[in-house]
Structures are given as C-alpha cells and as structure tokens.
Amino acid sequence: MHYKLALIGFGNVARALARLFIRKHDLLKQQGITFSFTGISTGSHGFAVNPNGLDIQKALELVESGKDISSLNNSQFPIPDSLAVIRHSSADVMFENSPVNTQTGQPALDHIRTALNLGMHAITANKGPVVHGYRELTALAKSKGKCFGFESTVLGGAPVFSVYREAFPLAELTSIKGIFNATTNVILTLMENGEAYDDAVKYAQSIGLAETDPTNDVDGWDAAIKVAALVTVLMDTPMTPQQVNPTGIRGITPEMIAKAKAEGKRYKLVCSAEKVGDKVEASVAPQLVDSTSPLYGMMNSSTGVTFRTDVILDYSITLSEKPGMKGGPVETAYGLFADFVNAVKK
Amino acid sequence: MHYKLALIGFGNVARALARLFIRKHDLLKQQGITFSFTGISTGSHGFAVNPNGLDIQKALELVESGKDISSLNNSQFPIPDSLAVIRHSSADVMFENSPVNTQTGQPALDHIRTALNLGMHAITANKGPVVHGYRELTALAKSKGKCFGFESTVLGGAPVFSVYREAFPLAELTSIKGIFNATTNVILTLMENGEAYDDAVKYAQSIGLAETDPTNDVDGWDAAIKVAALVTVLMDTPMTPQQVNPTGIRGITPEMIAKAKAEGKRYKLVCSAEKVGDKVEASVAPQLVDSTSPLYGMMNSSTGVTFRTDVILDYSITLSEKPGMKGGPVETAYGLFADFVNAVKK
C-alpha cells in the first residue's frame, strides 16, 4: 500500500518525522508500506502541494536555510493556507503539528476535522485538539473508519496512551501521577545544583527545551494540558487545562531548594489526577518529594507517569534523558510515526 | 461469546486468576464475554473436569482448606493427569501455571502443545515454555489461529511484552536492562538496613516471596530465565538461562554493602542484554549502581526494565511495590487475564 502524507506544521518535530520516514523507508517497504509527501504547510515559509509527491529532501533544505518552499508547489488550485494544503494534497494521512493553543485547540481542531472528513487518518503531537475535541474527533474518526492518533502529546513521544489501551484491558485506572514538563524539571535540577532561576531558564532555552517566552512551561500550563489530555482520554472525563488550574515553579526560591536538599528532599512540579467517586480531581503544583518517591530520581529532562489501577498497583513509565543524549524532536516524531504504523496496520 | 477455561496448576496465581474472573464477571459481560471453568489440575489435590462448568467457588474452598477437588469431577473419561484435564475439558482457553522448569520447560511445553493442537488459546505465567519453545509454540498457535500468551512471565504480571509489541512498531531494540527478581531486591534492601543475609532470606520467605529453597532466586536463575525470555521474544534471538549463566547475590557481604552505602551506592542484581552486531550479550550479576541510575531507586520488591531503542532512548517500566501493598499473585493473575482479553478480542 502506498500512503500519501501531508505535514501541517513543518517545525523541528515535523522535520524529524520526515527524516524518520526516510530512515525507516526500507523497513516500511518490508511491511508492504510505501509513502510520499504530497503537502507541506509551514508557519512562515509558505505552502507546497504536489499530489504526485514533493521532493522532501529539498523541502527540508529550503526551510532549514530559511527559504520559502512555495517553489515546490505544483497544485492546480490556489494554496493560501493549511486547510488548502489538506484539501488539495490527496493525502491518506495528515500529520498536525501546528503550535499548541491551550485555550481553544485551534486551528488544530479544524485541521483534524477537515482531514478526517476527507477520509484521512489524522495524527497529531498537538495537545490542544485532545483536550478540546477528544470525544468529537474520536467519534468522527470512527464514523469514517480512520484513526485519530495523539500518542506523542504527553511524554515526548514515548508510548503512554497505547500502553494503557493495549496492555491494560478491563483495568480500572484510579490515579495518575507524574512529572510531565521537562523544562521545569531541568530548571529545578539546575537550581538544586546552585544555579539561579534566570540562568537555569536561559540554559533550558539554549538547549532548545524552553521557548523564548517560558511562561507556558514555568507557570505549569504545559503540564496542565498534559494532565487534562490524560484524564480526558484515559479516565473518559473531559477536562481542560483551565480546570486543572496549575501552580508553576516561580514561587520556588533557592532558599527553599537548599532547605529541601538538606532534608534529603526535592521540589518537583508534580502532576496528579485521582478518581474520587464519579469525579476526577487533578492538580499541577510544586511538591516536596523524598527519596521513597519514584519522582525523586527523575532529574534533568526526564519525565514520567505512574498509573495506579485496581489490578496492577503502581506501574510507572519513565523517559530518561541524559545530558548529551536528548532525543527531543526525534522521540516526539517517533510517537507520530508509531501512530501512523498502527493506523495503517488496522 | 462463552469461553470454557481450563486451569492447569491451581496455586496462588491460578486461584487469584479465578477470583479475578469472578470479580470482573460483569465487566466481561458488558463486552459480550461469559465464561465457565471446565477443568482444573492441581499439584497435590487431584483433578476435576466438567464440560458443563465446575463450581469454582467450591474448588477454591476445597484447595484452600487442604482438600482434594476430585469430588467435583464429572468427566466420563478417566482423568489421571493434567493432559487428561486439557483433553477432556472442552476448554477454549488453557491457563498453564505449573511449576517452572528452568532446564527443559517441561511439563508446561507439553501442556501448551496439547492445548494449541486442540484449538485452545494457551496462556501461561510459566517462563519455561517461553525460553524453551517460543518459536515452535508461536508458530503452532499461528497455524491454529490461536494465541500463545505469556505476558505475566517477566515483571510479575505488569505489561512488558505487549507494550513493546503494540507501542514500539518498527523500533529497533538495542538493549534491555533492569531488576527482574523481587526476592533478591528485598534481601539487598534489608541488608542495606543492617539485617543479616539469613534473616533477610527468612523475611522474604515469610511474606511469600522466596521459596523454602531460595536457590532459584538468590543464585540468579529466576532473573536469568526472565532475561532469556525477553531476549528470545523481543530480540528474536533464542536464549536459555544456562547461556545467561547468572551470578547470584551470595557473594555480597554486609561489609561490601556498608562500604557501598558510605559511597552513596547500592548493590543491585542487574540484568542486562545488549545487541552487539548479530549477537546478543546477556548477563545477570550484582553490580554497584549510583544515584544517577534508574535502578538505584528500586527498593524492596520493586522490579523494572529499561528499553533502549533507535527511536526512544531510555524507556523504563517500573512495577513499584510498597510494603503492605504488594500485589503479588493478583498482579500476575492480571497478566494472564489481560492475555485472555486480548486473545478473545482478536
């Protein structure tokens, strides 16, 4: 089977995904799967559609040297925006990697609706449409016999949703706990080693982890939208990041960290959600953890989640990152790739 | 669909499985699944077959009060052994929980062959048939359109095999590392707290973790057969525990542990397997780990595994047990139950 792929958003993750497809070309072929890229939408380097297949290497080169990709466009229709790329790409699979909108999930929601309505699988690394459209998009995908995939939204591409779905049949999830934001964990690790908050933020920015405006990370919104996504999907209880109402790490002073260290403890930005009767109580807030906690050992950009169920007590998944060995976009790209393989295998 | 179940082996795990089926009765029914137990084989309390369904509560009571279950037998055929139970149970699914035979995998191998040949799904918590018959039994199951399930063999019932199989499509596994034996981890934890080796072994026995003869655990054979099972299945490289050739923990003295503790380190019985060219190098041996290792924080009966792949760097699964909250047989039983649900859903 040949699959035509559209990339909506062509940042670090989408480009890593394109490279991963190229690297796995032979392995996919052994499974009877071939592919071509037929549509690319970038944030500030234009749009290109070619239903016969775009030169993906050229597209990567152009964008990475700061150039526009419109020269690769070969569509007979005008392509002024992402929706036009989706509509005219003839794609079988649409990868949605536009910037996260915590408040509304747009424009990702519309991209995914459009793709599913056109009979494409829709796969995203964007948490927005999960918390703002999970039930609608899952129902729409089902009605079209397609997949809505979002494995890469939570633990940086490491499998979480598929693990719970495939490996915990008929289990009852009673609580979720973890560290979901790598940036704040790096900052807290550096502060424990004596660095000032501002320097720690600068370091996180320098390694490509934190954005120029670190608000989304340090105020807990990235963690909150991940908690909301897990609760929405795995506890079947719609939740928004606003409902999680996070507390970030700005209030943690070097003095507090030094005191904790002297007591053998650490501050972590702890995410949690717990079923209480019919409701789910969720929070994101800095907490002191001691060495008996599985969160204590998660340093630097490591992240992880612990599931407690009625049948398996504490089952933890950890993605450990070592300095100099960070997977970053490649790992997130793999989450998208895994969704693709699982979608086309069904 | 109604499923007839045969239980070969009726020890702690199999009895916890029977209770789990009873507890999940309504949830299964919602999925259109009903069940009855039509054959039970015990180690020393006889055999019972009734193709119309055995009184499972009665069977549990009899065995747990030390009585024979033969009074429940209602077969028109003589039932002198486990193979006769399998043959005359009319079961759709056979659960194999006979004692592990590290050297040959028998008699579990024959139980599973017989069940698969009769068109049953065969599900086991027994590591023997995995390391001594994985390829044969998987091929046989496939030829019959049935499943050979063994999720509960490695991490005490916590999902490992299904996680890798379902959530890591087309990934290349380069190494496996972990702590696979709970008994030795409890012993090492207690010794770090100043207990003598013999007292630690006695404690592990008192909580039902170590057997009367602790050789299999403390000499590393239980860990070695788990390494061999993971390598055989996930690295597609047949391996026996003999090839792993484990070193156990008997050589670890209180002095060594005290010295390690003073240096901020710990001894752990570390299991590892690594792809080196076309070969796999595997080992089980006590190793000093420091606080940067994900193994450092695994105390008491916690166990865990870290996968390193070409796409996701270090992905760890940890099953944390807290004193007084040990899942034990229930968790292993859940591994069998999960295999059942996944088998009948296919």
Coordinates of N, CA and C in Angstrom, one line a residue, chain B residues 144-322:
Chain B
K144 N -2.9 -22.4 14.1 CA -4.2 -22.8 14.6 C -5.2 -21.6 14.7
G145 N -4.6 -20.4 14.4 CA -5.4 -19.2 14.6 C -5.7 -18.8 16.0
K146 N -4.8 -19.3 16.9 CA -4.9 -19.1 18.4 C -3.8 -18.3 18.9
C147 N -3.8 -17.9 20.2 CA -2.8 -17.1 20.8 C -2.0 -18.0 21.8
F148 N -0.7 -17.7 21.8 CA 0.2 -18.2 22.8 C 0.6 -17.0 23.7
G149 N 0.0 -16.8 24.9 CA 0.2 -15.6 25.7 C 1.1 -15.9 26.9
F150 N 2.0 -14.9 27.2 CA 2.9 -15.1 28.3 C 3.3 -13.8 28.9
E151 N 2.3 -12.8 28.9 CA 2.6 -11.5 29.4 C 3.0 -11.5 30.9
S152 N 2.5 -12.5 31.7 CA 2.8 -12.4 33.1 C 4.1 -13.1 33.5
T153 N 5.0 -13.4 32.5 CA 6.2 -14.2 32.9 C 7.3 -13.3 33.5
V154 N 7.3 -12.0 33.1 CA 8.6 -11.3 33.4 C 8.5 -10.3 34.6
L155 N 7.6 -9.4 34.5 CA 7.6 -8.3 35.5 C 6.4 -8.5 36.4
G156 N 6.2 -9.8 36.9 CA 5.1 -10.1 37.8 C 3.7 -9.7 37.4
G157 N 3.5 -9.8 36.1 CA 2.1 -9.5 35.6 C 2.0 -8.2 34.9
A158 N 2.9 -7.3 35.3 CA 2.8 -5.9 34.7 C 3.2 -6.0 33.2
P159 N 2.5 -5.3 32.4 CA 2.7 -5.4 30.9 C 4.1 -5.0 30.5
V160 N 4.7 -5.9 29.7 CA 6.0 -5.6 29.2 C 6.0 -6.0 27.7
F161 N 5.7 -7.3 27.5 CA 5.8 -7.8 26.1 C 4.8 -7.0 25.2
S162 N 3.5 -6.9 25.7 CA 2.5 -6.2 24.9 C 2.9 -4.8 24.7
V163 N 3.5 -4.2 25.6 CA 3.9 -2.8 25.5 C 4.9 -2.6 24.3
Y164 N 5.9 -3.5 24.3 CA 6.9 -3.4 23.3 C 6.3 -3.7 21.9
R165 N 5.4 -4.7 21.9 CA 4.8 -5.2 20.6 C 3.9 -4.2 20.1
E166 N 3.0 -3.6 20.9 CA 2.0 -2.7 20.4 C 2.4 -1.3 20.3
A167 N 3.3 -0.8 21.2 CA 3.6 0.6 21.3 C 4.9 1.0 20.6
F168 N 5.7 0.0 20.2 CA 7.0 0.4 19.6 C 7.1 -0.2 18.1
P169 N 6.2 0.1 17.3 CA 6.2 -0.5 15.9 C 7.5 -0.1 15.2
L170 N 8.1 -1.0 14.6 CA 9.3 -0.8 13.7 C 10.5 -0.1 14.4
A171 N 10.5 -0.2 15.8 CA 11.6 0.3 16.5 C 12.6 -0.8 16.6
E172 N 13.9 -0.5 16.8 CA 15.0 -1.5 16.9 C 15.5 -1.5 18.4
L173 N 15.3 -2.6 19.0 CA 15.7 -2.7 20.4 C 17.2 -3.0 20.5
T174 N 17.9 -2.1 21.1 CA 19.3 -2.3 21.2 C 19.8 -2.8 22.6
S175 N 19.1 -2.5 23.6 CA 19.5 -3.0 24.9 C 18.3 -3.1 25.9
I176 N 18.4 -4.0 26.8 CA 17.5 -4.2 27.9 C 18.2 -4.2 29.2
K177 N 17.8 -3.6 30.2 CA 18.5 -3.6 31.5 C 17.4 -3.5 32.6
G178 N 17.7 -4.1 33.7 CA 16.7 -4.0 34.7 C 16.9 -4.8 36.0
I179 N 16.0 -4.8 36.9 CA 16.0 -5.6 38.1 C 14.7 -6.5 37.9
F180 N 14.9 -7.8 37.8 CA 13.8 -8.7 37.4 C 13.4 -9.6 38.6
N181 N 14.2 -9.7 39.6 CA 13.9 -10.6 40.7 C 13.6 -9.8 42.0
A182 N 12.4 -10.0 42.5 CA 11.9 -9.2 43.6 C 12.6 -9.7 44.9
T183 N 12.8 -11.0 45.0 CA 13.3 -11.6 46.3 C 14.7 -11.1 46.6
T184 N 15.6 -11.1 45.6 CA 16.9 -10.6 45.8 C 16.9 -9.1 46.1
N185 N 16.0 -8.4 45.5 CA 15.9 -6.9 45.8 C 15.5 -6.6 47.2
V186 N 14.6 -7.4 47.7 CA 14.1 -7.3 49.1 C 15.3 -7.6 50.0
I187 N 16.0 -8.7 49.7 CA 17.2 -9.1 50.5 C 18.2 -8.0 50.6
L188 N 18.6 -7.5 49.4 CA 19.6 -6.4 49.3 C 19.1 -5.2 50.1
T189 N 17.8 -4.8 50.0 CA 17.3 -3.7 50.7 C 17.4 -3.9 52.2
L190 N 17.1 -5.1 52.7 CA 17.1 -5.3 54.1 C 18.6 -5.3 54.6
M191 N 19.5 -5.9 53.8 CA 20.9 -5.9 54.2 C 21.4 -4.5 54.3
E192 N 21.0 -3.6 53.4 CA 21.4 -2.2 53.4 C 20.9 -1.6 54.7
N193 N 19.8 -2.1 55.3 CA 19.3 -1.6 56.5 C 19.9 -2.3 57.7
G194 N 20.9 -3.1 57.5 CA 21.7 -3.7 58.6 C 21.3 -5.2 58.9
E195 N 20.3 -5.7 58.2 CA 19.9 -7.1 58.5 C 20.9 -8.1 58.0
A196 N 21.0 -9.2 58.6 CA 21.9 -10.3 58.2 C 21.3 -11.0 57.0
Y197 N 22.1 -11.6 56.1 CA 21.6 -12.3 54.9 C 20.6 -13.3 55.3
D198 N 20.9 -14.2 56.2 CA 19.9 -15.2 56.6 C 18.6 -14.7 57.1
D199 N 18.6 -13.6 57.9 CA 17.4 -13.1 58.4 C 16.6 -12.4 57.2
A200 N 17.3 -11.8 56.3 CA 16.6 -11.2 55.1 C 15.9 -12.3 54.3
V201 N 16.6 -13.4 54.1 CA 16.0 -14.5 53.3 C 14.8 -15.0 54.0
K202 N 14.9 -15.2 55.4 CA 13.7 -15.6 56.1 C 12.5 -14.7 56.0
Y203 N 12.8 -13.4 56.0 CA 11.8 -12.4 55.9 C 11.1 -12.5 54.5
A204 N 11.9 -12.7 53.4 CA 11.4 -12.8 52.1 C 10.5 -14.1 52.0
Q205 N 10.9 -15.1 52.7 CA 10.1 -16.3 52.7 C 8.8 -16.1 53.5
S206 N 8.9 -15.3 54.6 CA 7.7 -15.1 55.5 C 6.6 -14.3 54.7
I207 N 7.0 -13.5 53.8 CA 6.0 -12.7 53.0 C 5.6 -13.4 51.8
G208 N 6.0 -14.7 51.6 CA 5.5 -15.4 50.5 C 6.3 -15.2 49.2
L209 N 7.4 -14.4 49.3 CA 8.1 -14.0 48.1 C 9.2 -15.1 47.7
A210 N 10.0 -15.5 48.7 CA 11.0 -16.5 48.4 C 10.5 -17.9 48.8
E211 N 11.0 -18.9 48.0 CA 10.5 -20.3 48.3 C 11.4 -20.9 49.5
T212 N 10.9 -22.0 49.9 CA 11.6 -22.7 51.0 C 13.1 -22.9 50.7
D213 N 13.3 -23.3 49.4 CA 14.7 -23.4 48.9 C 14.9 -22.1 48.1
P214 N 15.6 -21.1 48.5 CA 15.7 -19.8 47.8 C 16.7 -19.8 46.7
T215 N 17.3 -21.0 46.4 CA 18.4 -21.1 45.4 C 18.0 -20.4 44.1
N216 N 16.8 -20.7 43.6 CA 16.4 -20.2 42.3 C 16.5 -18.7 42.2
D217 N 16.2 -18.0 43.3 CA 16.2 -16.6 43.4 C 17.6 -16.1 43.6
V218 N 18.2 -16.5 44.7 CA 19.5 -15.9 45.2 C 20.7 -16.2 44.3
D219 N 20.6 -17.3 43.6 CA 21.7 -17.6 42.6 C 21.4 -17.1 41.2
G220 N 20.4 -16.3 41.1 CA 20.2 -15.6 39.8 C 19.4 -16.3 38.7
W221 N 18.9 -17.6 39.0 CA 18.3 -18.3 37.9 C 17.0 -17.7 37.5
D222 N 16.2 -17.2 38.5 CA 14.9 -16.6 38.1 C 15.1 -15.4 37.3
A223 N 16.1 -14.6 37.6 CA 16.4 -13.4 36.8 C 16.9 -13.8 35.4
A224 N 17.7 -14.9 35.4 CA 18.3 -15.3 34.1 C 17.3 -15.8 33.2
I225 N 16.3 -16.6 33.7 CA 15.3 -17.1 32.8 C 14.4 -15.9 32.2
K226 N 14.3 -14.9 33.0 CA 13.5 -13.7 32.6 C 14.3 -13.0 31.5
V227 N 15.6 -12.8 31.7 CA 16.4 -12.2 30.7 C 16.3 -13.0 29.4
A228 N 16.4 -14.3 29.5 CA 16.4 -15.2 28.4 C 15.0 -15.1 27.6
A229 N 13.9 -15.0 28.4 CA 12.6 -14.8 27.8 C 12.5 -13.5 27.0
L230 N 13.0 -12.4 27.6 CA 12.9 -11.1 26.9 C 13.8 -11.1 25.6
V231 N 15.0 -11.7 25.7 CA 15.9 -11.7 24.6 C 15.2 -12.6 23.5
T232 N 14.7 -13.8 23.9 CA 14.1 -14.7 22.9 C 13.0 -14.1 22.2
V233 N 12.1 -13.3 22.9 CA 10.9 -12.8 22.3 C 11.2 -11.4 21.6
L234 N 11.8 -10.5 22.4 CA 11.9 -9.1 21.9 C 13.1 -8.9 21.0
M235 N 14.1 -9.7 21.1 CA 15.3 -9.5 20.3 C 15.3 -10.7 19.3
D236 N 14.3 -11.5 19.2 CA 14.2 -12.6 18.3 C 15.4 -13.5 18.2
T237 N 16.0 -13.7 19.4 CA 17.3 -14.5 19.5 C 17.1 -15.5 20.6
P238 N 16.9 -16.8 20.2 CA 16.7 -17.8 21.2 C 17.8 -17.8 22.2
M239 N 17.5 -17.8 23.5 CA 18.5 -17.8 24.6 C 17.9 -18.6 25.8
T240 N 18.8 -19.4 26.4 CA 18.4 -20.1 27.6 C 19.0 -19.5 28.8
P241 N 18.5 -19.8 30.0 CA 19.1 -19.2 31.2 C 20.5 -19.7 31.4
Q242 N 20.8 -21.0 30.9 CA 22.1 -21.5 31.0 C 23.1 -20.6 30.2
Q243 N 22.6 -20.1 29.1 CA 23.5 -19.3 28.3 C 23.7 -17.9 29.0
V244 N 22.8 -17.5 29.8 CA 22.9 -16.2 30.5 C 24.0 -16.4 31.7
N245 N 24.0 -17.7 32.2 CA 25.0 -18.0 33.2 C 25.1 -17.0 34.3
P246 N 24.1 -17.0 35.2 CA 24.0 -15.9 36.2 C 25.0 -16.0 37.3
T247 N 25.3 -14.9 37.9 CA 26.0 -14.8 39.2 C 24.9 -14.2 40.2
G248 N 24.8 -14.9 41.3 CA 23.8 -14.5 42.3 C 24.3 -13.6 43.3
I249 N 23.6 -13.4 44.4 CA 24.0 -12.4 45.4 C 24.7 -13.0 46.7
R250 N 24.9 -14.3 46.7 CA 25.5 -14.9 47.9 C 26.9 -14.4 48.2
G251 N 27.6 -13.8 47.2 CA 28.9 -13.3 47.5 C 28.9 -11.9 48.0
I252 N 27.7 -11.3 48.2 CA 27.7 -9.9 48.6 C 27.7 -9.9 50.2
T253 N 28.7 -9.4 50.8 CA 28.8 -9.4 52.2 C 28.3 -8.1 52.8
P254 N 27.9 -8.1 54.1 CA 27.5 -6.9 54.8 C 28.5 -5.8 54.7
E255 N 29.8 -6.2 54.7 CA 30.9 -5.2 54.6 C 30.8 -4.5 53.3
M256 N 30.6 -5.3 52.2 CA 30.6 -4.7 50.9 C 29.4 -3.7 50.8
I257 N 28.3 -4.1 51.4 CA 27.1 -3.2 51.3 C 27.3 -1.9 52.1
A258 N 27.9 -2.1 53.3 CA 28.2 -0.9 54.1 C 29.1 0.1 53.4
K259 N 30.1 -0.5 52.7 CA 31.1 0.4 52.0 C 30.4 1.1 50.9
A260 N 29.6 0.4 50.1 CA 28.8 1.0 49.0 C 27.9 2.1 49.5
K261 N 27.2 1.8 50.6 CA 26.3 2.8 51.2 C 27.1 4.1 51.6
A262 N 28.2 3.9 52.2 CA 29.1 5.1 52.5 C 29.5 5.9 51.3
E263 N 29.5 5.2 50.2 CA 29.9 5.9 48.9 C 28.7 6.4 48.2
G264 N 27.5 6.3 48.7 CA 26.3 6.7 48.1 C 25.9 5.7 47.0
K265 N 26.3 4.5 47.1 CA 26.0 3.5 46.1 C 25.2 2.3 46.7
R266 N 24.7 1.4 45.8 CA 24.0 0.3 46.2 C 24.3 -0.9 45.3
Y267 N 24.3 -2.1 45.9 CA 24.3 -3.3 45.1 C 22.9 -3.7 44.6
K268 N 22.8 -4.0 43.3 CA 21.6 -4.5 42.7 C 21.9 -5.7 41.9
L269 N 21.0 -6.6 41.8 CA 21.2 -7.8 40.9 C 20.7 -7.3 39.5
V270 N 21.7 -6.9 38.8 CA 21.4 -6.2 37.5 C 21.3 -7.2 36.3
C271 N 20.2 -7.1 35.6 CA 20.0 -8.0 34.4 C 20.3 -7.1 33.2
S272 N 21.0 -7.7 32.2 CA 21.1 -6.9 31.0 C 21.3 -7.7 29.8
A273 N 21.0 -7.1 28.7 CA 21.1 -7.8 27.4 C 21.4 -6.7 26.4
E274 N 22.3 -6.9 25.5 CA 22.7 -5.9 24.6 C 23.0 -6.5 23.2
K275 N 22.5 -5.9 22.2 CA 22.8 -6.3 20.8 C 24.2 -5.9 20.5
V276 N 25.1 -6.8 20.1 CA 26.4 -6.5 19.6 C 26.6 -7.2 18.3
G277 N 26.4 -6.4 17.2 CA 26.4 -7.0 15.9 C 25.2 -7.8 15.7
D278 N 25.4 -9.1 15.3 CA 24.3 -10.0 15.1 C 24.0 -10.8 16.4
K279 N 24.9 -10.6 17.4 CA 24.7 -11.4 18.7 C 24.1 -10.6 19.7
V280 N 23.6 -11.3 20.8 CA 23.1 -10.6 22.0 C 24.0 -11.1 23.2
E281 N 24.5 -10.1 23.9 CA 25.3 -10.5 25.1 C 24.4 -10.2 26.3
A282 N 24.2 -11.2 27.1 CA 23.3 -11.1 28.3 C 24.0 -11.5 29.6
S283 N 23.6 -10.8 30.6 CA 24.2 -11.2 31.9 C 23.3 -10.9 33.1
V284 N 23.5 -11.6 34.2 CA 22.8 -11.3 35.4 C 23.9 -11.4 36.5
A285 N 24.1 -10.3 37.2 CA 25.2 -10.2 38.2 C 25.0 -9.0 39.1
P286 N 25.5 -9.1 40.4 CA 25.4 -8.0 41.2 C 26.3 -6.8 40.7
Q287 N 25.7 -5.6 40.7 CA 26.5 -4.5 40.3 C 26.3 -3.3 41.2
L288 N 27.3 -2.5 41.4 CA 27.2 -1.3 42.1 C 26.5 -0.2 41.2
V289 N 25.4 0.4 41.7 CA 24.8 1.4 40.9 C 24.8 2.7 41.8
D290 N 24.9 3.8 41.1 CA 24.9 5.1 41.9 C 23.5 5.8 41.7
S291 N 23.4 6.9 42.3 CA 22.0 7.6 42.3 C 21.6 8.1 41.0
T292 N 22.5 8.1 40.0 CA 22.1 8.6 38.6 C 21.4 7.4 37.9
S293 N 21.5 6.2 38.4 CA 20.9 5.1 37.7 C 19.4 4.9 38.0
P294 N 18.6 4.6 37.0 CA 17.1 4.4 37.3 C 16.9 3.2 38.2
L295 N 18.0 2.3 38.3 CA 17.8 1.2 39.2 C 18.0 1.5 40.7
Y296 N 18.7 2.6 40.9 CA 19.1 3.0 42.3 C 17.9 3.1 43.2
G297 N 16.8 3.7 42.7 CA 15.6 4.0 43.5 C 14.7 2.8 43.6
M298 N 15.0 1.7 42.9 CA 14.1 0.5 43.0 C 14.4 -0.3 44.3
M299 N 13.6 -0.1 45.3 CA 13.8 -0.8 46.6 C 12.8 -1.8 46.8
N300 N 13.0 -2.6 47.9 CA 12.1 -3.7 48.3 C 11.8 -4.6 47.1
S301 N 10.5 -4.9 46.9 CA 10.2 -5.8 45.9 C 9.9 -5.2 44.5
S302 N 10.3 -3.9 44.4 CA 10.1 -3.3 43.1 C 11.0 -3.9 42.0
T303 N 10.4 -4.0 40.8 CA 11.2 -4.5 39.7 C 11.0 -3.6 38.5
G304 N 11.8 -3.7 37.5 CA 11.7 -2.8 36.4 C 12.6 -3.1 35.3
V305 N 12.3 -2.6 34.1 CA 13.1 -2.8 32.9 C 13.2 -1.5 32.1
T306 N 14.4 -1.4 31.6 CA 14.6 -0.2 30.7 C 14.9 -0.7 29.3
F307 N 14.2 -0.2 28.3 CA 14.5 -0.5 26.9 C 15.2 0.7 26.3
R308 N 16.3 0.4 25.6 CA 16.9 1.4 24.7 C 16.6 1.0 23.3
T309 N 16.1 1.9 22.5 CA 15.8 1.7 21.1 C 16.5 2.7 20.2
D310 N 16.4 2.5 18.9 CA 16.9 3.5 18.0 C 16.1 4.8 17.9
V311 N 14.9 4.7 18.5 CA 14.0 5.9 18.3 C 13.6 6.6 19.6
I312 N 13.5 5.8 20.7 CA 13.2 6.3 22.0 C 14.4 5.9 22.9
L313 N 15.1 6.8 23.5 CA 16.3 6.4 24.2 C 16.0 5.5 25.3
D314 N 15.9 6.0 26.5 CA 15.7 5.1 27.7 C 14.2 5.1 28.2
Y315 N 13.5 4.1 27.9 CA 12.1 3.9 28.2 C 12.0 2.9 29.3
S316 N 11.6 3.3 30.5 CA 11.6 2.4 31.6 C 10.2 2.1 32.1
I317 N 10.0 0.8 32.4 CA 8.7 0.4 33.0 C 9.1 -0.1 34.4
T318 N 8.4 0.4 35.4 CA 8.7 0.0 36.8 C 7.4 -0.4 37.5
L319 N 7.5 -1.5 38.2 CA 6.4 -2.0 39.0 C 6.8 -1.8 40.4
S320 N 6.3 -0.8 41.1 CA 6.7 -0.4 42.4 C 5.8 -1.1 43.4
E321 N 6.4 -1.8 44.4 CA 5.6 -2.4 45.4 C 6.0 -1.7 46.7
K322 N 5.0 -1.3 47.4 CA 5.3 -0.7 48.8 C 4.9 -1.8 49.8

